[in-house]
Coordinates of N, CA, C and O in Angstrom, one line a residue:
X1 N -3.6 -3.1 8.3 CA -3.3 -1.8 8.7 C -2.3 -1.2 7.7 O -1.4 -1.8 7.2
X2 N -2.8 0.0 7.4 CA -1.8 0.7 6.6 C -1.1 1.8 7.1 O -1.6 2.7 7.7
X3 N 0.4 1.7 6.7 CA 1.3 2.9 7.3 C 1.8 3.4 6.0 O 2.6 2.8 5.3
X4 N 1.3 4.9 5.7 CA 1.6 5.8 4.8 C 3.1 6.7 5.4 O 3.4 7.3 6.4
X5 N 3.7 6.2 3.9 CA 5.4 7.0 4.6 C 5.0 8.5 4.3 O 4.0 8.8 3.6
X6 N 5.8 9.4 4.9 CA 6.3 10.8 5.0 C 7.4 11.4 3.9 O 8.5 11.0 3.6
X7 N 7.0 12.2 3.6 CA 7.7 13.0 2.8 C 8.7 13.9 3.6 O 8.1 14.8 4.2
X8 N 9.8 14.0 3.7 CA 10.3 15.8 4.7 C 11.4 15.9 3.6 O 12.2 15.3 2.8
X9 N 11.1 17.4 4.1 CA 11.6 18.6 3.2 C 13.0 18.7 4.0 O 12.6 18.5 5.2
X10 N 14.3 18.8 4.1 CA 15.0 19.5 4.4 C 15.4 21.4 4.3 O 15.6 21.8 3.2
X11 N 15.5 22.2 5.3 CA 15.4 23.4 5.1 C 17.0 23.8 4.9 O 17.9 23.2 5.3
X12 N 17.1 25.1 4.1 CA 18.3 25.5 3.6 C 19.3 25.4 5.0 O 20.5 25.2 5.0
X13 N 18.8 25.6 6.0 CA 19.9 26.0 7.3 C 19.9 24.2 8.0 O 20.7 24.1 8.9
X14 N 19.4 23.4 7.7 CA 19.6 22.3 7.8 C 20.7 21.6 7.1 O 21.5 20.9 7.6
X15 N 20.5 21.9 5.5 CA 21.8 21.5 4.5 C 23.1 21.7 4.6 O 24.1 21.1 4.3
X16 N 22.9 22.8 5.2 CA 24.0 24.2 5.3 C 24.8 23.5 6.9 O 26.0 23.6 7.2
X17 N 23.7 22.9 7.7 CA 24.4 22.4 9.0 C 25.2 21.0 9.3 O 26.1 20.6 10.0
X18 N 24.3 20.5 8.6 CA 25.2 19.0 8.5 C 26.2 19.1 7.3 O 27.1 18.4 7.5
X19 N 26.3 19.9 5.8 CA 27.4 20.0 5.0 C 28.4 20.7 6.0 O 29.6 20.3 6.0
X20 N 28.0 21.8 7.1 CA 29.0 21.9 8.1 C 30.0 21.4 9.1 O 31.1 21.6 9.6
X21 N 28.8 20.5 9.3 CA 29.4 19.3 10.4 C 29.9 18.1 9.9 O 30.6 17.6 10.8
X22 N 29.9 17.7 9.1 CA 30.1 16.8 7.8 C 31.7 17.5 7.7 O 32.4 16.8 8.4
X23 N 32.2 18.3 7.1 CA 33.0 19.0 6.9 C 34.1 19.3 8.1 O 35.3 19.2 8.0
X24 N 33.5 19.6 9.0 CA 34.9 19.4 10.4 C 34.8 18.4 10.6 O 36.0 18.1 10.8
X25 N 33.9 17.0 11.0 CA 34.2 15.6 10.7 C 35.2 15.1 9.5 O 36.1 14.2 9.6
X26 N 35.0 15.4 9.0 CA 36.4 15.0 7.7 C 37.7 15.5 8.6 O 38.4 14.8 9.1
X27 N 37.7 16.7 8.7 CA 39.1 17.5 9.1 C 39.4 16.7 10.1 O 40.5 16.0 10.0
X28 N 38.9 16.7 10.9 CA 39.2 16.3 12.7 C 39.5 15.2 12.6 O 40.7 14.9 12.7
X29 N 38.5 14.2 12.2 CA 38.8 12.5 12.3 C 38.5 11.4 11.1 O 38.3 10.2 11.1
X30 N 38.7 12.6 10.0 CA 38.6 11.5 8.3 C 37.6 11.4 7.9 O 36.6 11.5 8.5
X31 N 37.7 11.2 6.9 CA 36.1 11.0 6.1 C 35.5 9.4 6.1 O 34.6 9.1 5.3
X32 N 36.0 8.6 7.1 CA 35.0 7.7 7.6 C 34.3 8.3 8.5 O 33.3 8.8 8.0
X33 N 34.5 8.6 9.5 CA 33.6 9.3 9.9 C 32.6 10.1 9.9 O 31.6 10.0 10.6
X34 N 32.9 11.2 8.7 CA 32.2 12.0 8.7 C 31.2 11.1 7.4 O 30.2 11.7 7.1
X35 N 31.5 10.2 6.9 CA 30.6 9.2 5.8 C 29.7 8.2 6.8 O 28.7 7.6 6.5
X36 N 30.5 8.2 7.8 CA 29.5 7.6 9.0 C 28.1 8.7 9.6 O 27.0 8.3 9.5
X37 N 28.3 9.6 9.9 CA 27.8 10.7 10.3 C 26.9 10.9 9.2 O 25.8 10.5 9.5
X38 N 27.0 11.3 8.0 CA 26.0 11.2 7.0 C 25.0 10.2 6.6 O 23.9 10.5 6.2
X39 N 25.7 9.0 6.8 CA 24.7 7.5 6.7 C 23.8 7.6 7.5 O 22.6 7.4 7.3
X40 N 24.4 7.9 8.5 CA 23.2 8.1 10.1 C 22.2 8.8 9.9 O 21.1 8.5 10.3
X41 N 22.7 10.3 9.2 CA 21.9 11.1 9.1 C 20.6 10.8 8.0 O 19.5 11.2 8.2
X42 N 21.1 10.2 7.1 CA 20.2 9.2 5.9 C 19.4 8.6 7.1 O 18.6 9.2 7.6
X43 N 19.7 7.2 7.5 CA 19.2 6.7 8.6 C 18.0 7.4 9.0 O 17.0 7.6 8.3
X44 N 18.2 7.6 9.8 CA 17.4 8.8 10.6 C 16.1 9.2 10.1 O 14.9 9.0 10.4
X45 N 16.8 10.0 9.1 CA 15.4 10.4 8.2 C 14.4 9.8 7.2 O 13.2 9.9 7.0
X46 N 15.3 8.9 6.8 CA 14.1 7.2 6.6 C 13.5 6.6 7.0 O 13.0 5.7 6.3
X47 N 13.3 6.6 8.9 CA 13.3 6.1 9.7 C 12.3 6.9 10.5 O 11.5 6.4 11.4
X48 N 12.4 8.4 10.1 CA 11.3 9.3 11.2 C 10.3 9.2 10.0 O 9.2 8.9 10.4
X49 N 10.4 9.5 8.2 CA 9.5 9.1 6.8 C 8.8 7.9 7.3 O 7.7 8.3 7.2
X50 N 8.8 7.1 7.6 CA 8.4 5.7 7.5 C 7.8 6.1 9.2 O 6.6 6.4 9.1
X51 N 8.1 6.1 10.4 CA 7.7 6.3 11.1 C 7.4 7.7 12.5 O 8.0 7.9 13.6
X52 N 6.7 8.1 12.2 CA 6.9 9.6 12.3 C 6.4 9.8 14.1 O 7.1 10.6 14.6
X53 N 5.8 9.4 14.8 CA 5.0 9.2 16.2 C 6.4 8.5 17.1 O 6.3 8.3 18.3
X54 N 7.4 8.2 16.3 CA 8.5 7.0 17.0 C 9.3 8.3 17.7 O 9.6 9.4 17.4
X55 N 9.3 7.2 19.2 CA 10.5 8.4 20.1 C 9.7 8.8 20.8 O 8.5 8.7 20.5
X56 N 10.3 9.4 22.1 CA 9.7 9.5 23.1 C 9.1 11.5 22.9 O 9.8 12.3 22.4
X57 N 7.7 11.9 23.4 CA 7.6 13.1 23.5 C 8.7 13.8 24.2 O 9.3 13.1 25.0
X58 N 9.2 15.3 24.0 CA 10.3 15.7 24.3 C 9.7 17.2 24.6 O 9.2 17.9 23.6
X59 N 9.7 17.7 25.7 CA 9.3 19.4 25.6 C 11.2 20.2 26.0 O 12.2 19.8 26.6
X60 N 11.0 21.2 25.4 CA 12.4 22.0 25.3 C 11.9 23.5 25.6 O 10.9 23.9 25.0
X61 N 12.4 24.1 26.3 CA 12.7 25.8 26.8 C 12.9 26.2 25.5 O 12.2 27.2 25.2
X62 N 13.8 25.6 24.6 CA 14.5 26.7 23.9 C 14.3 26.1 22.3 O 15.0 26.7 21.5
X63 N 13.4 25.0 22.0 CA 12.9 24.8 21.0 C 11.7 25.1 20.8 O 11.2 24.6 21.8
X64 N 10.8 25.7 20.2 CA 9.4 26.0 19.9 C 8.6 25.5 19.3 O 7.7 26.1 18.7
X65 N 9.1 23.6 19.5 CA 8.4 23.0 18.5 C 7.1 22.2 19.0 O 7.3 21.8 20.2
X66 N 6.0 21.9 18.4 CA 5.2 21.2 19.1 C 5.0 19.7 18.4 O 5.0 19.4 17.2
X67 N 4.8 18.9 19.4 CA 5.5 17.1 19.5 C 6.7 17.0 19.3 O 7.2 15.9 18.8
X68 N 7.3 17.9 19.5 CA 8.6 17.3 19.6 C 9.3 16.0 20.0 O 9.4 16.0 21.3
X69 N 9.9 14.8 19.2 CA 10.4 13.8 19.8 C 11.5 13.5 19.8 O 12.3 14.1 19.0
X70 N 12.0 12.4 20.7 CA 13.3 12.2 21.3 C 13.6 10.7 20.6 O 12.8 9.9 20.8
X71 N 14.5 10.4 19.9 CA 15.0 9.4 19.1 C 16.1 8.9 19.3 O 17.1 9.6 18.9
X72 N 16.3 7.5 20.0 CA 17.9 7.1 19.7 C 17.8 5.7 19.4 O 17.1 5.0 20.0
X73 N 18.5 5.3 18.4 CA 19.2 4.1 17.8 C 20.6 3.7 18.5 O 21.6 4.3 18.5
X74 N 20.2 2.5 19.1 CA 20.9 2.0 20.0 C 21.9 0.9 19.2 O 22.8 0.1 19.6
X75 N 21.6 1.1 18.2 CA 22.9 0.2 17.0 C 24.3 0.6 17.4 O 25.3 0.1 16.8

């Protein structure tokens, strides 16, 4: 069996949200953390690339997305 990885795009209001949140994680509680927070965020997205169907279906009121999934790393 073959599993073809995923490409994803990050969108400008995506960059713009975690350099945000990234950024009061520094202030608030240091830049381990917020170097933690970013690794994760790496994490994550190598992890939805490589496996894209992982996580549970998720429907949301206030998201508009369709298959939306729910993901957590219990690390």
């Amino acid at each position: 069996m073959s599993i073809s990885k995923r490409t994803l795009r990050a969108t400008i209001a995506f960059d713009a949200d975690v350099e945000l949140i990234s950024g009061y994680l520094d202030e608030l509680a240091g830049p381990e953390v917020s170097d933690r927070f970013l690794d994760n965020i790496t994490k994550t997205l190598t992890h939805i690339a490589a496996f894209p169907s992982s996580g549970s279906l998720h429907h949301s009121q206030t998201a508009n997305i369709e298959d939306l999934r729910m993901y957590r790393d219990w690390e």
